[in-house]
Short mmCIF file of C-alpha atoms in Angstrom, two decimals:
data_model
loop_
_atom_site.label_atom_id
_atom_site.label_comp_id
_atom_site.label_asym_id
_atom_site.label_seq_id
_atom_site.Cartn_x
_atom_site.Cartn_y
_atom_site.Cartn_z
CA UNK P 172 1.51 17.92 9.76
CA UNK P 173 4.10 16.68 6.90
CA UNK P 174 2.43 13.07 6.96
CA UNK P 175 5.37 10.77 6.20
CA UNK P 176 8.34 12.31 4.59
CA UNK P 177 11.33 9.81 2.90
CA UNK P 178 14.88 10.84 1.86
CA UNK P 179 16.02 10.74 -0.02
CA UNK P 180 13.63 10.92 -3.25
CA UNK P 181 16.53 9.29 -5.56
CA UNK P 182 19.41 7.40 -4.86
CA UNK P 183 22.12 5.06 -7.14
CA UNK P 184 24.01 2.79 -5.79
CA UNK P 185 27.14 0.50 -6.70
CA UNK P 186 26.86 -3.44 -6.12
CA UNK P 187 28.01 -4.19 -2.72
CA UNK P 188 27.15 -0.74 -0.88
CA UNK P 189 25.43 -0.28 2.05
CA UNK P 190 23.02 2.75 3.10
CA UNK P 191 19.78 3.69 4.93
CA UNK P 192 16.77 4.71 3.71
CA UNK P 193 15.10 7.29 5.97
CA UNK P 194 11.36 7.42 7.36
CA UNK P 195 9.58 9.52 9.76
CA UNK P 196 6.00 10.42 10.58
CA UNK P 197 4.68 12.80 12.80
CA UNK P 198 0.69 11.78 13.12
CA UNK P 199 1.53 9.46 16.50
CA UNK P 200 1.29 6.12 14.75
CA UNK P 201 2.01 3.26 16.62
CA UNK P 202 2.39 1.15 12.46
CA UNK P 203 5.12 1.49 10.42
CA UNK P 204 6.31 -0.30 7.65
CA UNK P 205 8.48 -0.75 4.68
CA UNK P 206 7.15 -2.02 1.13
CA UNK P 207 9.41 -2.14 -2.45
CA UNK P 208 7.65 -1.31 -5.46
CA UNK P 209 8.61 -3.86 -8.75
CA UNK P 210 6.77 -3.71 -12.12
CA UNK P 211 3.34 -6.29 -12.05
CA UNK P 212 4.29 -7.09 -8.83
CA UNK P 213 2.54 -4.46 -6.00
CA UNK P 214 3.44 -3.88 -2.73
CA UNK P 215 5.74 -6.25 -1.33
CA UNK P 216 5.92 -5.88 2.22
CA UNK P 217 9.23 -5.91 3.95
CA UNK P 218 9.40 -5.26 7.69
CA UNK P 219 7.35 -3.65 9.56
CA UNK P 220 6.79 -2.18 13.03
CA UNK P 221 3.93 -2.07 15.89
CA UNK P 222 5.38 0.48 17.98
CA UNK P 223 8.93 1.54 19.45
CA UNK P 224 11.67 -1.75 19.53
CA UNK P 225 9.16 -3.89 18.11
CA UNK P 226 10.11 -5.12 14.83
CA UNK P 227 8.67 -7.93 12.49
CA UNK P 228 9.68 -9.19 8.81
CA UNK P 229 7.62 -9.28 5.99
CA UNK P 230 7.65 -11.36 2.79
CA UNK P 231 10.18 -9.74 1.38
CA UNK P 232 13.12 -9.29 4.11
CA UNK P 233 16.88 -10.66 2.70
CA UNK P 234 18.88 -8.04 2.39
CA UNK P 235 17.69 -5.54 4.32
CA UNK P 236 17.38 -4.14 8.32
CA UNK P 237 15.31 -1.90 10.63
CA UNK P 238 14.87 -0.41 14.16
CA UNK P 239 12.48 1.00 15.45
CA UNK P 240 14.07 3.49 18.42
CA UNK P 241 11.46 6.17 18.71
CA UNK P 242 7.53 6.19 17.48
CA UNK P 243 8.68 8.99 14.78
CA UNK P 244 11.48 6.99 12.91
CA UNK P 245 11.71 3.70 11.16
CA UNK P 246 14.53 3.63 8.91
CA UNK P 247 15.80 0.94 6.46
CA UNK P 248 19.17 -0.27 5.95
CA UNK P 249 20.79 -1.92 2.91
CA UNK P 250 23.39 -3.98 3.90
CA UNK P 251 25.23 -5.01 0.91
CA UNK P 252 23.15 -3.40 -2.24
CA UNK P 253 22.34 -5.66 -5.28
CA UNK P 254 21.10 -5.45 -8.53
CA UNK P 255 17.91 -6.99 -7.41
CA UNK P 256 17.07 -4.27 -4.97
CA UNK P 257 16.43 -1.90 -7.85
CA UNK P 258 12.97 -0.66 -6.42
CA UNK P 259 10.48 2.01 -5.40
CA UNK P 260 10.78 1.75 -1.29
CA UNK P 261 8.07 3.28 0.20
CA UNK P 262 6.68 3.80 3.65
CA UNK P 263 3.71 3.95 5.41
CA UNK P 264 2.34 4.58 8.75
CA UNK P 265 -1.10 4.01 10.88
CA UNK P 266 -3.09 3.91 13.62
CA UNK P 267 -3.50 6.28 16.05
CA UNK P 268 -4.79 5.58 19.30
CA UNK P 269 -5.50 9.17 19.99
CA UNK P 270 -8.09 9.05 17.04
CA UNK P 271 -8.20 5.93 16.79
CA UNK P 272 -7.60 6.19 12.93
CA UNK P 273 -6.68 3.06 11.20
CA UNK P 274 -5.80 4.49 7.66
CA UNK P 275 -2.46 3.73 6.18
CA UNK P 276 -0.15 6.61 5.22
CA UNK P 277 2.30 6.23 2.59
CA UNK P 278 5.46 8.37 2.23
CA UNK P 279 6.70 9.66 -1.39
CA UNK P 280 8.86 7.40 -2.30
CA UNK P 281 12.98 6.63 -2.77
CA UNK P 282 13.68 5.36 -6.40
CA UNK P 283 16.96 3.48 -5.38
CA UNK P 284 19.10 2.00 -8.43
CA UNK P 285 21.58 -0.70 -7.92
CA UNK P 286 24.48 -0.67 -10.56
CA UNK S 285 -1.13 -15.81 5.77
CA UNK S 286 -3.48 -13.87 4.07
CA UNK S 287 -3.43 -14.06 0.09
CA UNK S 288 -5.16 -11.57 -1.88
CA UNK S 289 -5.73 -11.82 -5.56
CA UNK S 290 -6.99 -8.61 -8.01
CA UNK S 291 -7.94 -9.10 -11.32
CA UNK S 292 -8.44 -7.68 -14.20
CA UNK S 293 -4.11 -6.24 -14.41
CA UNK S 294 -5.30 -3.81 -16.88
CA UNK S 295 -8.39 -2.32 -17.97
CA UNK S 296 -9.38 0.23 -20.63
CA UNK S 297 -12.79 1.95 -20.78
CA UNK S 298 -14.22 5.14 -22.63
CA UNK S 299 -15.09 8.20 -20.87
CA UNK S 300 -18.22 7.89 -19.07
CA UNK S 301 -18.43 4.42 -18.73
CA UNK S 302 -18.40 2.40 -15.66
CA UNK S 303 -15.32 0.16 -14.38
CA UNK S 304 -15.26 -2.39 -11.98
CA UNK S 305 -12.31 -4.36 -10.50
CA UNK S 306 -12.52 -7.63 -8.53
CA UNK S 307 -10.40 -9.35 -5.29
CA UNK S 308 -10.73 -12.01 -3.26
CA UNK S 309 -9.09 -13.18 0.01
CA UNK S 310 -7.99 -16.43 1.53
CA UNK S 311 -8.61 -15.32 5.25
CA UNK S 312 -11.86 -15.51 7.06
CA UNK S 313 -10.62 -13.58 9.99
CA UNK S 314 -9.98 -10.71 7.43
CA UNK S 315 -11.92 -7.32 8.36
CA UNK S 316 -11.05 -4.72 6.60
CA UNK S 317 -10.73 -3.85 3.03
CA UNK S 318 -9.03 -0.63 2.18
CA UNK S 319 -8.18 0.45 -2.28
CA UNK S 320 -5.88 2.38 -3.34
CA UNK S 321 -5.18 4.80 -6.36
CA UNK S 322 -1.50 5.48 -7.40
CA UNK S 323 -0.89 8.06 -10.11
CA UNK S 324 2.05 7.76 -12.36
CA UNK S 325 5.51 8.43 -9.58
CA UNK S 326 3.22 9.49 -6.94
CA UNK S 327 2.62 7.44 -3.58
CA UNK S 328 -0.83 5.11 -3.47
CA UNK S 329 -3.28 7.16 -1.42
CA UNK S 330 -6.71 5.33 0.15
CA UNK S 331 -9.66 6.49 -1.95
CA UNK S 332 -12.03 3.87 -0.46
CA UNK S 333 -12.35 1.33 2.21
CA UNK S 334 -15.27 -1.00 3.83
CA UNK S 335 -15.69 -3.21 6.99
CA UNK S 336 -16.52 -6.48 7.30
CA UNK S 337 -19.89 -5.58 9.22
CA UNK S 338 -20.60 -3.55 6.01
CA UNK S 339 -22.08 -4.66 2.68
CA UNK S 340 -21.40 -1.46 0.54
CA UNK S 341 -20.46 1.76 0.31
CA UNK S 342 -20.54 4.23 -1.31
CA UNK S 343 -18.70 7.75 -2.16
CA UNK S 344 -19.67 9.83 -5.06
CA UNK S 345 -19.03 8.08 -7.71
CA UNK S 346 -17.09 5.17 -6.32
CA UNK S 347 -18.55 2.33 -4.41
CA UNK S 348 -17.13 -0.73 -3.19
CA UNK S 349 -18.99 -3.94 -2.21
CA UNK S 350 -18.16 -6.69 -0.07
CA UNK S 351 -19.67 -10.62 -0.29
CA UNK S 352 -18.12 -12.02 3.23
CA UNK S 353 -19.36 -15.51 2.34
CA UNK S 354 -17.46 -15.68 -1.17
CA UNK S 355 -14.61 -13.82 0.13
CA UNK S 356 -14.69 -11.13 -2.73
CA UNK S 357 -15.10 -7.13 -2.90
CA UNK S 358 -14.88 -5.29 -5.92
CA UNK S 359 -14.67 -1.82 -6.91
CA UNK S 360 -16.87 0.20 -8.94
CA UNK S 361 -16.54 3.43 -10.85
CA UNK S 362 -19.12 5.05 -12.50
CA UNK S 363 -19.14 8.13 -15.35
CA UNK S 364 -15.43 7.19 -15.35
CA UNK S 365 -13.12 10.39 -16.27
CA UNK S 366 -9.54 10.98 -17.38
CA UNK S 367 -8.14 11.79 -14.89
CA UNK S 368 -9.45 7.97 -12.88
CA UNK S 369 -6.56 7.00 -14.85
CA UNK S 370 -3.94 5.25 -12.17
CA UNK S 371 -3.54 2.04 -10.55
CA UNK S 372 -5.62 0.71 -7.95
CA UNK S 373 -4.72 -1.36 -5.65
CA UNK S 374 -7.24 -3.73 -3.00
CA UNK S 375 -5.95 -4.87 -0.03
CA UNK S 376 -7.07 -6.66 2.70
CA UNK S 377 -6.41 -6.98 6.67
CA UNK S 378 -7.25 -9.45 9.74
CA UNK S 379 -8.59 -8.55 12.79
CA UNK S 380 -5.96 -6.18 15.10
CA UNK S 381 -5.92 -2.59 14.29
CA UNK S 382 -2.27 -2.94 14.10
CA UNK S 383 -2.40 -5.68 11.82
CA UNK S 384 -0.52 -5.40 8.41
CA UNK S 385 -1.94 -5.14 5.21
CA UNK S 386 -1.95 -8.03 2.79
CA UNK S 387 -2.15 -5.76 -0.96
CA UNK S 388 -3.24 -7.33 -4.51
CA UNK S 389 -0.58 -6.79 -7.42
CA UNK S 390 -2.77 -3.82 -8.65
CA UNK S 391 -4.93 -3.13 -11.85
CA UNK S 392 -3.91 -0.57 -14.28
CA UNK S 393 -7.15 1.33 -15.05
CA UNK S 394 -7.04 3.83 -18.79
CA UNK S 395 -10.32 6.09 -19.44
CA UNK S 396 -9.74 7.23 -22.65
CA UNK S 397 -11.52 10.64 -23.89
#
């Protein structure tokens, strides 16, 4: 099993570009979600995902989208970068009802700059 | 929602000594209580976690404990080494298994040799 795999690891961007940050998983989870890292301030939750077409927001959501079209994918879109979304985006995934497993998975990471 | 609050931010302790971080939660219907441990660029990874029908546990030398009626855990470390050195992070989660994870803003923990 790779777990949860990201691309990409790094990534700049210019103000006012758009792009998608990737995520799949291959353990069966139904969970998926999207956090961004800041200095002092955690995880900061950002949408997330309780199985295929179901989508929810998080605390954090302006600025960015997701779909959810298979249980293996749940990428994130930028629509129109900003400074502000400087980050560390990662995902995670969990719960399996095969095994019934409720511990979250993180991804490695995307270190995204906004210039 | 669920608000979860971790304290000390940073910590510093010699080799060998014991360190013990502290969260409490907002929401009764909370159940489970996962920490992680994020080395320096790497991805937080679960090194710990209780249930809510469970007082403590315990796993080599790390042990958390849970006080349902004061709405705290904490985490323990004993004979603390070098390499403990990362940031932890509680979090905590209501009922559903598919229910989202609510994290504290972390505590960066130093063992020195």
């Amino acid at each position: 099993n790779a777990g949860v795999t990201q691309t990409p690891k790094f990534q700049v961007l210019k103000t006012g570009q758009s792009m998608t940050l990737q995520c799949a998983q291959d353990m069966n989870h139904e969970y998926m979600s999207w956090y961004r890292q800041d200095p002092g301030m955690g995880l900061r939750l950002i949408h997330y995902s309780v199985g295929a077409g179901i989508t929810d927001q998080g605390e954090v959501p302006n600025g960015y989208n997701v779909s959810r079209s298979t249980t293996e994918d749940f990428p994130l879109r930028l629509l129109s970068a900003a400074p502000s979304q400087t980050s560390v985006y990662f995902c995670a995934s969990s719960y399996s009802r095969t095994s019934g497993n409720n511990e979250q998975f993180f991804g490695p990471g995307t270190r995204l700059t906004v210039l | 929602g669920e608000n979860v609050e971790q304290h000390p931010s940073t910590l510093s302790v010699q080799e060998g000594d014991s360190a013990v971080i502290k969260c409490t939660y907002s929401d009764s219907a909370s159940n489970y209580f996962p920490w992680y441990k994020q080395e320096l660029g790497k991805r937080p990874q679960l090194i710990i976690d209780i249930r809510s029908n469970v007082g403590e546990k315990k796993d080599q030398r790390i042990a958390v404990t849970l006080n349902k009626t004061a709405k705290h855990f904490s985490l323990h470390i004993t004979e603390t080494q070098p390499e403990d050195s990362a940031v932890y992070f509680c979090a905590a989660r209501r009922g559903s298994t598919l229910g989202r994870l609510y994290f504290g803003r972390g505590t960066q923990l130093t063992v020195w040799p």
